[in-house]
mmCIF file of C-alpha atoms in Angstrom:
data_model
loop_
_atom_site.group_PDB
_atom_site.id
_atom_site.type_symbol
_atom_site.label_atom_id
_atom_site.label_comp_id
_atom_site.label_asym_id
_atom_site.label_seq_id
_atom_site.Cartn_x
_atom_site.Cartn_y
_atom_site.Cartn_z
ATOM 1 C CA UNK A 1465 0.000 0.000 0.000
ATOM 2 C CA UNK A 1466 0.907 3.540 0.064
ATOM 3 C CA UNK A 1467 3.028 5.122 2.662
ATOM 4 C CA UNK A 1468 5.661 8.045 3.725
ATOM 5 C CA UNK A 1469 8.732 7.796 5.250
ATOM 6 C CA UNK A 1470 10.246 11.035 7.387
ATOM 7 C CA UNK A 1471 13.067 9.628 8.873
ATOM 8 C CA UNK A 1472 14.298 12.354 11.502
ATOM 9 C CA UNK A 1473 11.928 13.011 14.285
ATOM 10 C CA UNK A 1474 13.617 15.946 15.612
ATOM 11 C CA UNK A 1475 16.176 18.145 13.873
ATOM 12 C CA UNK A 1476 17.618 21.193 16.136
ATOM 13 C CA UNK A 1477 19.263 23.727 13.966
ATOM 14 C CA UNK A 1478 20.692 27.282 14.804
ATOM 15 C CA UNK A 1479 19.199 29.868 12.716
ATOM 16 C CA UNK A 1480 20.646 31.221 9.204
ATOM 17 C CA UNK A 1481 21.437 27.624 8.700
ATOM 18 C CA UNK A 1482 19.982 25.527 5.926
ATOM 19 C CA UNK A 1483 17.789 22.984 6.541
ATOM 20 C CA UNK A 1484 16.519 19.930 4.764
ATOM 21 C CA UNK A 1485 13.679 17.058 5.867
ATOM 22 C CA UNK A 1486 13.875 13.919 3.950
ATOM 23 C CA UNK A 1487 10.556 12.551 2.617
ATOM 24 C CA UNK A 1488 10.737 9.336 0.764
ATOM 25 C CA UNK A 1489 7.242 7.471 -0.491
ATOM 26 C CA UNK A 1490 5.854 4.365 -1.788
ATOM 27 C CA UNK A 1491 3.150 3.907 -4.215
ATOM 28 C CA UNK A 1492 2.053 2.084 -7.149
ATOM 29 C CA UNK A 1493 1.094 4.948 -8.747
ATOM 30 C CA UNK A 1494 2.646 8.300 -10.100
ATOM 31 C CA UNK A 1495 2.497 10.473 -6.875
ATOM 32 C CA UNK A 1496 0.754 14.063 -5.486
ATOM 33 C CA UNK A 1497 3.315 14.614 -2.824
ATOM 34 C CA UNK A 1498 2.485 17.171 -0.404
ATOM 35 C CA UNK A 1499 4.083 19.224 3.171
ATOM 36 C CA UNK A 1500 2.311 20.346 5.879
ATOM 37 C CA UNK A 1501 3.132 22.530 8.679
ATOM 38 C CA UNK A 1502 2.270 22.607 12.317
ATOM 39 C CA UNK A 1503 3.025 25.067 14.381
ATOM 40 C CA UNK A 1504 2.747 25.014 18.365
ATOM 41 C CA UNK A 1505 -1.223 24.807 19.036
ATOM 42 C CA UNK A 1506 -2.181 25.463 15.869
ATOM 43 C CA UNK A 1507 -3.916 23.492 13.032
ATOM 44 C CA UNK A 1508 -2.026 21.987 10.339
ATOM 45 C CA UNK A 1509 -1.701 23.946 7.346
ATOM 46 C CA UNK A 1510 -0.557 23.498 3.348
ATOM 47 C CA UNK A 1511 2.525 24.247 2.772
ATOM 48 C CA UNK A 1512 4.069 23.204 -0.594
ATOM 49 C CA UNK A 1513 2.307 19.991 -3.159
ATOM 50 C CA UNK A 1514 3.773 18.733 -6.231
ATOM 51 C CA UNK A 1515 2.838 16.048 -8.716
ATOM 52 C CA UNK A 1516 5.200 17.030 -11.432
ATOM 53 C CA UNK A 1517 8.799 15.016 -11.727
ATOM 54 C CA UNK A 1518 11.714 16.731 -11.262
ATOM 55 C CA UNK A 1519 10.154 20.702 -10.626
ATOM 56 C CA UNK A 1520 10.650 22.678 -8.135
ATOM 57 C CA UNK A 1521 8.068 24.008 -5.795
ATOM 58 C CA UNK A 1522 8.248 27.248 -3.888
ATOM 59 C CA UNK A 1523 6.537 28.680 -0.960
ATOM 60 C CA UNK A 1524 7.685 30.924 2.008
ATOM 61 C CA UNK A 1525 11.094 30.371 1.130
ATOM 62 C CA UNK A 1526 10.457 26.692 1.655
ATOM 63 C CA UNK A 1527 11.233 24.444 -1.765
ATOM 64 C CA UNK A 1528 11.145 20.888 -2.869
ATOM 65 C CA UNK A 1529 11.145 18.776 -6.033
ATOM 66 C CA UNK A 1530 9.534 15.440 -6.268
ATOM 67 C CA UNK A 1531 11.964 12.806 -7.993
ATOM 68 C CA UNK A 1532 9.722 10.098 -9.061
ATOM 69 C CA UNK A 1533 13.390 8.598 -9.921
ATOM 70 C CA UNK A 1534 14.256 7.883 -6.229
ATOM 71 C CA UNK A 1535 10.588 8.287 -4.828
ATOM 72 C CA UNK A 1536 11.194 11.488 -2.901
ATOM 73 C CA UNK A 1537 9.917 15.154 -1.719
ATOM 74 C CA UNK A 1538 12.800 16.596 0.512
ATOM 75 C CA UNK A 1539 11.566 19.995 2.085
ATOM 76 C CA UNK A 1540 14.351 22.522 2.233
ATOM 77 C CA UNK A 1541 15.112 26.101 3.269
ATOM 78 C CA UNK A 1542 18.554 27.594 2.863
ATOM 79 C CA UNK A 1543 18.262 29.925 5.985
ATOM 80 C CA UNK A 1544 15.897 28.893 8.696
ATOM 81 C CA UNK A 1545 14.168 31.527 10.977
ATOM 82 C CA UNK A 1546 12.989 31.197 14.658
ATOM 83 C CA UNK A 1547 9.769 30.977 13.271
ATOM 84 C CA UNK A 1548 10.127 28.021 10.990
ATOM 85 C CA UNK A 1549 10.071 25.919 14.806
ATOM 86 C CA UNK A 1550 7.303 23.743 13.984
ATOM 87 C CA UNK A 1551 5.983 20.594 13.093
ATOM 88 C CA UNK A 1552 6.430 19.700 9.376
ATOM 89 C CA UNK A 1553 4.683 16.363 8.076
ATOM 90 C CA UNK A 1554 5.274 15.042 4.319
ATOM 91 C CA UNK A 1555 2.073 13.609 2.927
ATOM 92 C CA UNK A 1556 1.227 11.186 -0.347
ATOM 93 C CA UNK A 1557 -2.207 11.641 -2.247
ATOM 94 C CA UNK A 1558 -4.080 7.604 -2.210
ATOM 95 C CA UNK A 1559 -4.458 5.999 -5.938
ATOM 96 C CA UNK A 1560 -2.350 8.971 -7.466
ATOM 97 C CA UNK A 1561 -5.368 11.060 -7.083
ATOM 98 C CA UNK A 1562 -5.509 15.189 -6.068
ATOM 99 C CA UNK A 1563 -8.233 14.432 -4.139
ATOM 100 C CA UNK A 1564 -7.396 10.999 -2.589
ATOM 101 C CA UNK A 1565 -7.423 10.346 1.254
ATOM 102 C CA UNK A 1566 -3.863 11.422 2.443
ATOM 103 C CA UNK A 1567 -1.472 9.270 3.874
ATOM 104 C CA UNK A 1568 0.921 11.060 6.502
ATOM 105 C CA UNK A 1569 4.596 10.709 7.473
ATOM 106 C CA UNK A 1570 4.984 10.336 11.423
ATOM 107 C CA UNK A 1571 6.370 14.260 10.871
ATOM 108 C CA UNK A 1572 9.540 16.047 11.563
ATOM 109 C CA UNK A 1573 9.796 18.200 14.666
ATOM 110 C CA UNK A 1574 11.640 21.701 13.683
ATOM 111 C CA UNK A 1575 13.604 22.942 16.154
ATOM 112 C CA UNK A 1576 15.587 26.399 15.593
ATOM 113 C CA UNK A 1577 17.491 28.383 17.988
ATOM 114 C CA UNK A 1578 19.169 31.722 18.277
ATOM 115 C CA UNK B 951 -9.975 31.082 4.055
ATOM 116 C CA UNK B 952 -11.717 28.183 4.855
ATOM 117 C CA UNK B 953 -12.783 27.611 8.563
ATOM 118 C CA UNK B 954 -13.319 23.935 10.323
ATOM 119 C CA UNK B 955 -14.180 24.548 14.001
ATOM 120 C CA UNK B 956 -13.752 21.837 16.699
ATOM 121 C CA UNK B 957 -15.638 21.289 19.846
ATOM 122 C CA UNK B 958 -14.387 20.693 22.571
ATOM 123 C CA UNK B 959 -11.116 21.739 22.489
ATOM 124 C CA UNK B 960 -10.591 19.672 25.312
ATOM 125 C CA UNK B 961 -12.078 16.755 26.769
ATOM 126 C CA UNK B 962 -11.259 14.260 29.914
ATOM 127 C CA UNK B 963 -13.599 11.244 29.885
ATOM 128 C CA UNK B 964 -13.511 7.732 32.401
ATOM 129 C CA UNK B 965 -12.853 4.776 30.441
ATOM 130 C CA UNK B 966 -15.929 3.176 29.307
ATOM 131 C CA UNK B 967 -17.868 6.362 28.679
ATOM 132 C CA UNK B 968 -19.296 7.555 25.711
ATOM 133 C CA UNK B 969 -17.321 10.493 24.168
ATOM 134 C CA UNK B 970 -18.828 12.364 20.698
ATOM 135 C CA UNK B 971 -16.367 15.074 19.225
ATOM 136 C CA UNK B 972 -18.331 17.419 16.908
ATOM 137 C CA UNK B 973 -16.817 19.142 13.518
ATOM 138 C CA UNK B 974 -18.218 22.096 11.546
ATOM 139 C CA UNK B 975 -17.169 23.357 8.422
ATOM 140 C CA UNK B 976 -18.779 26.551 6.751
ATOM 141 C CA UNK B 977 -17.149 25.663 3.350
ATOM 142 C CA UNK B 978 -18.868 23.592 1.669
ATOM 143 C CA UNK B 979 -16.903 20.975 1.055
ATOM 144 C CA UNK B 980 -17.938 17.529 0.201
ATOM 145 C CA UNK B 981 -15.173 15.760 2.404
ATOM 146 C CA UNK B 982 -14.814 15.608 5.608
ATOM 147 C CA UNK B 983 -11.916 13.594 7.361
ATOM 148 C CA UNK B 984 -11.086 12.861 11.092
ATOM 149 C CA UNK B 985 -7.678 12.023 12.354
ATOM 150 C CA UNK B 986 -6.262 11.011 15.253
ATOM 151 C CA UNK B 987 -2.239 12.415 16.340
ATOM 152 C CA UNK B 988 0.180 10.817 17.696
ATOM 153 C CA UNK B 989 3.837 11.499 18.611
ATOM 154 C CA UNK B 990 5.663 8.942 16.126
ATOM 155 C CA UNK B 991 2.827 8.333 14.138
ATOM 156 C CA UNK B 992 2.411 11.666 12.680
ATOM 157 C CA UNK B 993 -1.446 11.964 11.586
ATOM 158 C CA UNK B 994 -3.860 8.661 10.958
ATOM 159 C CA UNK B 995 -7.124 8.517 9.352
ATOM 160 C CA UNK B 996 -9.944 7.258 11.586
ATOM 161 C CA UNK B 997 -13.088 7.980 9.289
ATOM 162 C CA UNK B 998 -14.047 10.112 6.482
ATOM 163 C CA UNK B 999 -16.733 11.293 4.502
ATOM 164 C CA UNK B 1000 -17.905 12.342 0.769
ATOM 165 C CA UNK B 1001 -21.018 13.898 1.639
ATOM 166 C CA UNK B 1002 -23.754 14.138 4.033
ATOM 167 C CA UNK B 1003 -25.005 10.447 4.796
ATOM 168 C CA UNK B 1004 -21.714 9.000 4.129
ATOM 169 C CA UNK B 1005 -19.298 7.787 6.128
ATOM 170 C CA UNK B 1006 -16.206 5.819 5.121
ATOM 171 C CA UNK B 1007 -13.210 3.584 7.501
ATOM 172 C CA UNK B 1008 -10.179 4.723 7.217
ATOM 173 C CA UNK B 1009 -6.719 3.111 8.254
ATOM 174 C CA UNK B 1010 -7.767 3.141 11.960
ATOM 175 C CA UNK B 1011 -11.377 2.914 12.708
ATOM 176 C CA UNK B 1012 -11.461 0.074 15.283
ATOM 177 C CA UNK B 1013 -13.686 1.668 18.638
ATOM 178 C CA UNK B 1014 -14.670 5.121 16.618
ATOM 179 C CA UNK B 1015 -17.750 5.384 14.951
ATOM 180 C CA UNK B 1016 -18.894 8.531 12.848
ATOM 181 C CA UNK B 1017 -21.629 10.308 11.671
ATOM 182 C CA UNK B 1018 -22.443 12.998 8.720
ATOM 183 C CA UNK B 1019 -25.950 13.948 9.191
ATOM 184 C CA UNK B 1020 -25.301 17.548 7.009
ATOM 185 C CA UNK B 1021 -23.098 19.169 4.678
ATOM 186 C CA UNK B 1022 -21.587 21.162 7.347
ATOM 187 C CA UNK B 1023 -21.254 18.576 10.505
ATOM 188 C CA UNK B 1024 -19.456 15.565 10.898
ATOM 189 C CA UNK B 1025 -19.239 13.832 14.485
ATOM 190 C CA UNK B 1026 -16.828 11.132 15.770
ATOM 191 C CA UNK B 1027 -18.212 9.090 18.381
ATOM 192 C CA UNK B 1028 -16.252 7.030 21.025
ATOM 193 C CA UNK B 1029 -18.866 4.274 22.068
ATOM 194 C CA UNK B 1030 -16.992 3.081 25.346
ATOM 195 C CA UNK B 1031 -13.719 5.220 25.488
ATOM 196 C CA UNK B 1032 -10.593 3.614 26.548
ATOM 197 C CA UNK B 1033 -7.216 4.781 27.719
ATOM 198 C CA UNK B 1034 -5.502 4.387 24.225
ATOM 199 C CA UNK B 1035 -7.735 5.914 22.448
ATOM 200 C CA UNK B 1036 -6.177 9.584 24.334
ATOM 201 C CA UNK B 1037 -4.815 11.717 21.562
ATOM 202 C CA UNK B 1038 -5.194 14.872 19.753
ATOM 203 C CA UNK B 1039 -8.126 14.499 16.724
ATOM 204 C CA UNK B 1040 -8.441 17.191 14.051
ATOM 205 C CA UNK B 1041 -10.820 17.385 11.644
ATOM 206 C CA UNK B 1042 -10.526 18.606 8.097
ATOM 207 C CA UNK B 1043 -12.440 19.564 5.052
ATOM 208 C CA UNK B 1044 -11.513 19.461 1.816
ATOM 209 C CA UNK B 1045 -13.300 19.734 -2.149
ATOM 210 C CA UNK B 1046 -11.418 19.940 -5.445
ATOM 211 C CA UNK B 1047 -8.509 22.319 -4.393
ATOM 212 C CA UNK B 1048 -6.498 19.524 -3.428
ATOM 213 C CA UNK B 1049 -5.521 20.891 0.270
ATOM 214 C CA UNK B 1050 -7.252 20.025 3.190
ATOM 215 C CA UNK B 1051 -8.078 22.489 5.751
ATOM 216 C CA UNK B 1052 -7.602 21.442 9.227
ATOM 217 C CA UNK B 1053 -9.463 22.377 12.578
ATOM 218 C CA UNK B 1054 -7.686 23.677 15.945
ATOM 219 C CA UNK B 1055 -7.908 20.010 17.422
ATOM 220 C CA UNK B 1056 -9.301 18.199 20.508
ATOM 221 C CA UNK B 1057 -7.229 16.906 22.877
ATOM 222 C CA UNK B 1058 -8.802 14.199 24.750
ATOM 223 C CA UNK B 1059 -7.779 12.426 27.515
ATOM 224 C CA UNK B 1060 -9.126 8.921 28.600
ATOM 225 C CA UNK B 1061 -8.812 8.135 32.040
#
């Protein structure tokens, strides 16, 4: 069946360093990757989706490409902010479908300190 | 934006009680979703739904039943509430855009 890999749980970084969260995925059919992120108390929110093979996808200085090659969605930033502290979870769209049910990494706890 | 509201946002119930979380969205979207998080399991689906009258197991729908008696509401119940079942739920909504918008979450605690 479908499923996501995130394989750090917590990654402490000081900030105006890069960052990157690994997201690898299996499915039987070509992918609709997304990332969420969580922030303390708050609900989790969109923040990047891609379907398309080797582009890259922007948002709030976040990025990632999807490479269908080595079935993966790494989120990075190349300078993180106090702010970006959160909970970030990579997610993979059921039957290769937009609007399939989403299956969720366990999610990558963002640490970042002065 | 679109708005899912939660209630309660917190909840402490005895083991063996009947617990119903209620979810409103003011969006109307056709899907409705209810998951259940845990630390080192990231987010799980419990039950979902396509449209009022439907309802739909997800990956982890053993003790949880739900209910989607309108558009707007969708209800996860907790027939006789147990200690594992503790955990943060969030509903979401979602139609056609391909995101899902998420509610503030219950936390619920099952003593």
């Amino acid at each position: 069946g479908d499923s996501v890999t995130q394989t750090e749980g917590l990654v402490t970084l000081t900030k105006g360093l890069p960052v990157m969260l690994n997201c690898t995925y299996q499915t039987t059919y070509s992918p609709f990757l997304f990332w969420y992120v969580q922030h303390l108390n708050e609900a989790p929110k969109l923040l990047l989706k891609s379907s398309t093979d080797n582009k890259r996808t922007e948002h709030q200085g976040f990025y990632a490409t999807l490479h269908k090659s080595s079935s993966s969605f790494h989120l990075q930033k190349s300078s993180v902010q106090l702010s970006d502290s959160a909970l970030y979870f990579c997610a993979l769209s059921e039957g290769g479908s937009a609007l399939g049910r989403l299956h969720f990494g366990a999610g990558t706890q963002l640490i970042v300190i002065p | 934006e679109a708005a899912v509201t939660q209630s309660p946002r917190n909840k402490v119930a005895v083991t063996g009680g009947k617990v119903t979380l209620s979810c409103n969205q003011t969006n109307n979207h056709n899907n409705m979703y209810w998951y259940r998080q845990d630390t080192g399991h990231g987010l799980r689906l419990i039950h979902y739904s396509y449209g009022a009258g439907s309802t739909e197991k997800g990956d982890i729908p053993d003790g949880y039943k739900a209910s989607r008696p309108s558009q707007e509401n969708f209800s996860l119940i907790l027939e006789l509430a147990t200690p594992s079942q503790t955990s943060v739920y969030f509903c979401a909504s979602g139609q056609g855009d391909e995101r899902l918008f998420f509610g503030h979450g219950t936390k619920l605690s099952v003593l």
